[in-house]
PDB file of C-alpha atoms in Angstrom:
ATOM      1  CA  UNK A1200     -80.711 -16.039 314.920  1.00 60.00           C
ATOM      2  CA  UNK A1201     -78.023 -13.569 315.180  1.00 65.00           C
ATOM      3  CA  UNK A1202     -74.505 -14.719 314.499  1.00 73.00           C
ATOM      4  CA  UNK A1203     -72.941 -11.350 315.445  1.00 77.00           C
ATOM      5  CA  UNK A1204     -73.391  -8.299 317.901  1.00 79.00           C
ATOM      6  CA  UNK A1205     -73.333  -5.111 317.114  1.00 81.00           C
ATOM      7  CA  UNK A1206     -73.080  -1.181 319.320  1.00 84.00           C
ATOM      8  CA  UNK A1207     -74.282   2.253 318.257  1.00 81.00           C
ATOM      9  CA  UNK A1208     -72.725   5.315 317.934  1.00 84.00           C
ATOM     10  CA  UNK A1209     -73.572   5.960 321.648  1.00 88.00           C
ATOM     11  CA  UNK A1210     -71.714   2.597 322.702  1.00 87.00           C
ATOM     12  CA  UNK A1211     -75.199   0.665 323.288  1.00 86.00           C
ATOM     13  CA  UNK A1212     -76.007  -2.345 322.026  1.00 85.00           C
ATOM     14  CA  UNK A1213     -78.171  -1.862 318.736  1.00 81.00           C
ATOM     15  CA  UNK A1214     -81.424  -4.085 317.653  1.00 77.00           C
ATOM     16  CA  UNK A1215     -81.719  -5.771 314.522  1.00 74.00           C
ATOM     17  CA  UNK A1216     -83.974  -4.549 311.983  1.00 73.00           C
ATOM     18  CA  UNK A1217     -84.157  -0.820 313.786  1.00 71.00           C
ATOM     19  CA  UNK A1218     -83.225   1.184 311.015  1.00 71.00           C
ATOM     20  CA  UNK A1219     -82.128   4.577 311.004  1.00 76.00           C
ATOM     21  CA  UNK A1220     -83.621   7.236 312.685  1.00 79.00           C
ATOM     22  CA  UNK A1221     -84.149  10.251 310.538  1.00 87.00           C
ATOM     23  CA  UNK A1222     -82.169  13.222 311.068  1.00 91.00           C
ATOM     24  CA  UNK A1223     -85.573  15.605 311.220  1.00 94.00           C
ATOM     25  CA  UNK A1224     -88.512  13.776 311.968  1.00 93.00           C
ATOM     26  CA  UNK A1225     -91.583  14.572 309.693  1.00 94.00           C
ATOM     27  CA  UNK A1226     -95.192  12.837 310.677  1.00 91.00           C
ATOM     28  CA  UNK A1227     -97.208  12.399 307.635  1.00 87.00           C
ATOM     29  CA  UNK A1228    -100.523  13.542 308.726  1.00 92.00           C
ATOM     30  CA  UNK A1229    -102.968  11.564 306.433  1.00 93.00           C
ATOM     31  CA  UNK A1230    -105.099  14.185 305.736  1.00 95.00           C
ATOM     32  CA  UNK A1231    -102.895  16.392 304.262  1.00 94.00           C
ATOM     33  CA  UNK A1232    -101.522  13.451 301.919  1.00 93.00           C
ATOM     34  CA  UNK A1233    -105.630  12.771 300.776  1.00 95.00           C
ATOM     35  CA  UNK A1234    -105.015  16.579 300.147  1.00 95.00           C
ATOM     36  CA  UNK A1235    -102.301  15.680 297.679  1.00 95.00           C
ATOM     37  CA  UNK A1236     -99.386  17.316 299.654  1.00 95.00           C
ATOM     38  CA  UNK A1237     -96.683  15.635 300.816  1.00 95.00           C
ATOM     39  CA  UNK A1238     -95.075  16.811 304.323  1.00 95.00           C
ATOM     40  CA  UNK A1239     -91.468  15.202 303.856  1.00 94.00           C
ATOM     41  CA  UNK A1240     -90.955  16.911 300.648  1.00 95.00           C
ATOM     42  CA  UNK A1241     -92.016  19.940 301.745  1.00 96.00           C
ATOM     43  CA  UNK A1242     -89.858  19.989 304.815  1.00 96.00           C
ATOM     44  CA  UNK A1243     -87.107  18.822 303.035  1.00 96.00           C
ATOM     45  CA  UNK A1244     -87.206  21.800 300.549  1.00 97.00           C
ATOM     46  CA  UNK A1245     -87.841  24.469 303.399  1.00 97.00           C
ATOM     47  CA  UNK A1246     -84.182  23.014 304.930  1.00 97.00           C
ATOM     48  CA  UNK A1247     -82.426  22.906 301.599  1.00 96.00           C
ATOM     49  CA  UNK A1248     -83.945  26.403 301.195  1.00 97.00           C
ATOM     50  CA  UNK A1249     -82.919  27.497 304.701  1.00 97.00           C
ATOM     51  CA  UNK A1250     -79.030  25.828 303.611  1.00 96.00           C
ATOM     52  CA  UNK A1251     -78.903  28.142 300.823  1.00 95.00           C
ATOM     53  CA  UNK A1252     -79.718  30.970 302.037  1.00 96.00           C
ATOM     54  CA  UNK A1253     -77.107  30.350 304.852  1.00 96.00           C
ATOM     55  CA  UNK A1254     -74.559  29.373 302.181  1.00 95.00           C
ATOM     56  CA  UNK A1255     -75.393  30.628 298.965  1.00 92.00           C
ATOM     57  CA  UNK A1256     -74.058  28.860 295.603  1.00 90.00           C
ATOM     58  CA  UNK A1257     -70.728  30.415 294.371  1.00 91.00           C
ATOM     59  CA  UNK A1258     -70.871  31.703 290.573  1.00 92.00           C
ATOM     60  CA  UNK A1259     -69.163  29.628 288.102  1.00 91.00           C
ATOM     61  CA  UNK A1260     -65.786  31.111 286.259  1.00 93.00           C
ATOM     62  CA  UNK A1261     -65.733  29.008 282.770  1.00 92.00           C
ATOM     63  CA  UNK A1262     -62.730  29.442 281.336  1.00 92.00           C
ATOM     64  CA  UNK A1263     -62.455  30.941 277.637  1.00 93.00           C
ATOM     65  CA  UNK A1264     -61.840  27.929 275.330  1.00 92.00           C
ATOM     66  CA  UNK A1265     -58.399  27.447 274.100  1.00 90.00           C
ATOM     67  CA  UNK A1266     -57.068  27.491 270.437  1.00 89.00           C
ATOM     68  CA  UNK A1267     -57.410  24.528 268.566  1.00 88.00           C
ATOM     69  CA  UNK A1268     -53.586  23.015 268.441  1.00 84.00           C
ATOM     70  CA  UNK A1269     -52.346  22.439 264.803  1.00 81.00           C
ATOM     71  CA  UNK A1270     -51.015  18.863 264.092  1.00 79.00           C
ATOM     72  CA  UNK A1271     -47.501  18.866 264.179  1.00 70.00           C
ATOM     73  CA  UNK A1272     -47.099  22.011 265.629  1.00 60.00           C
ATOM     74  CA  UNK A1273     -45.528  20.035 268.987  1.00 58.00           C
TER      75      UNK A1273
END
């Protein structure tokens, strides 16, 4: 028995055990899955590649390694 009520992000009553709606809906077609394909993974890769094309990685600049300090030099 529910002990509380909750609203969704649109201010409407939420339903218990509904889960989270996907940001991108992908249908797991049985024919593709039977062929060893993974529609969800393929869509994720497509979306990530598009995101990387719009926002390429910044090159990491590694600073030079500092010279070791001798003990008692302080």
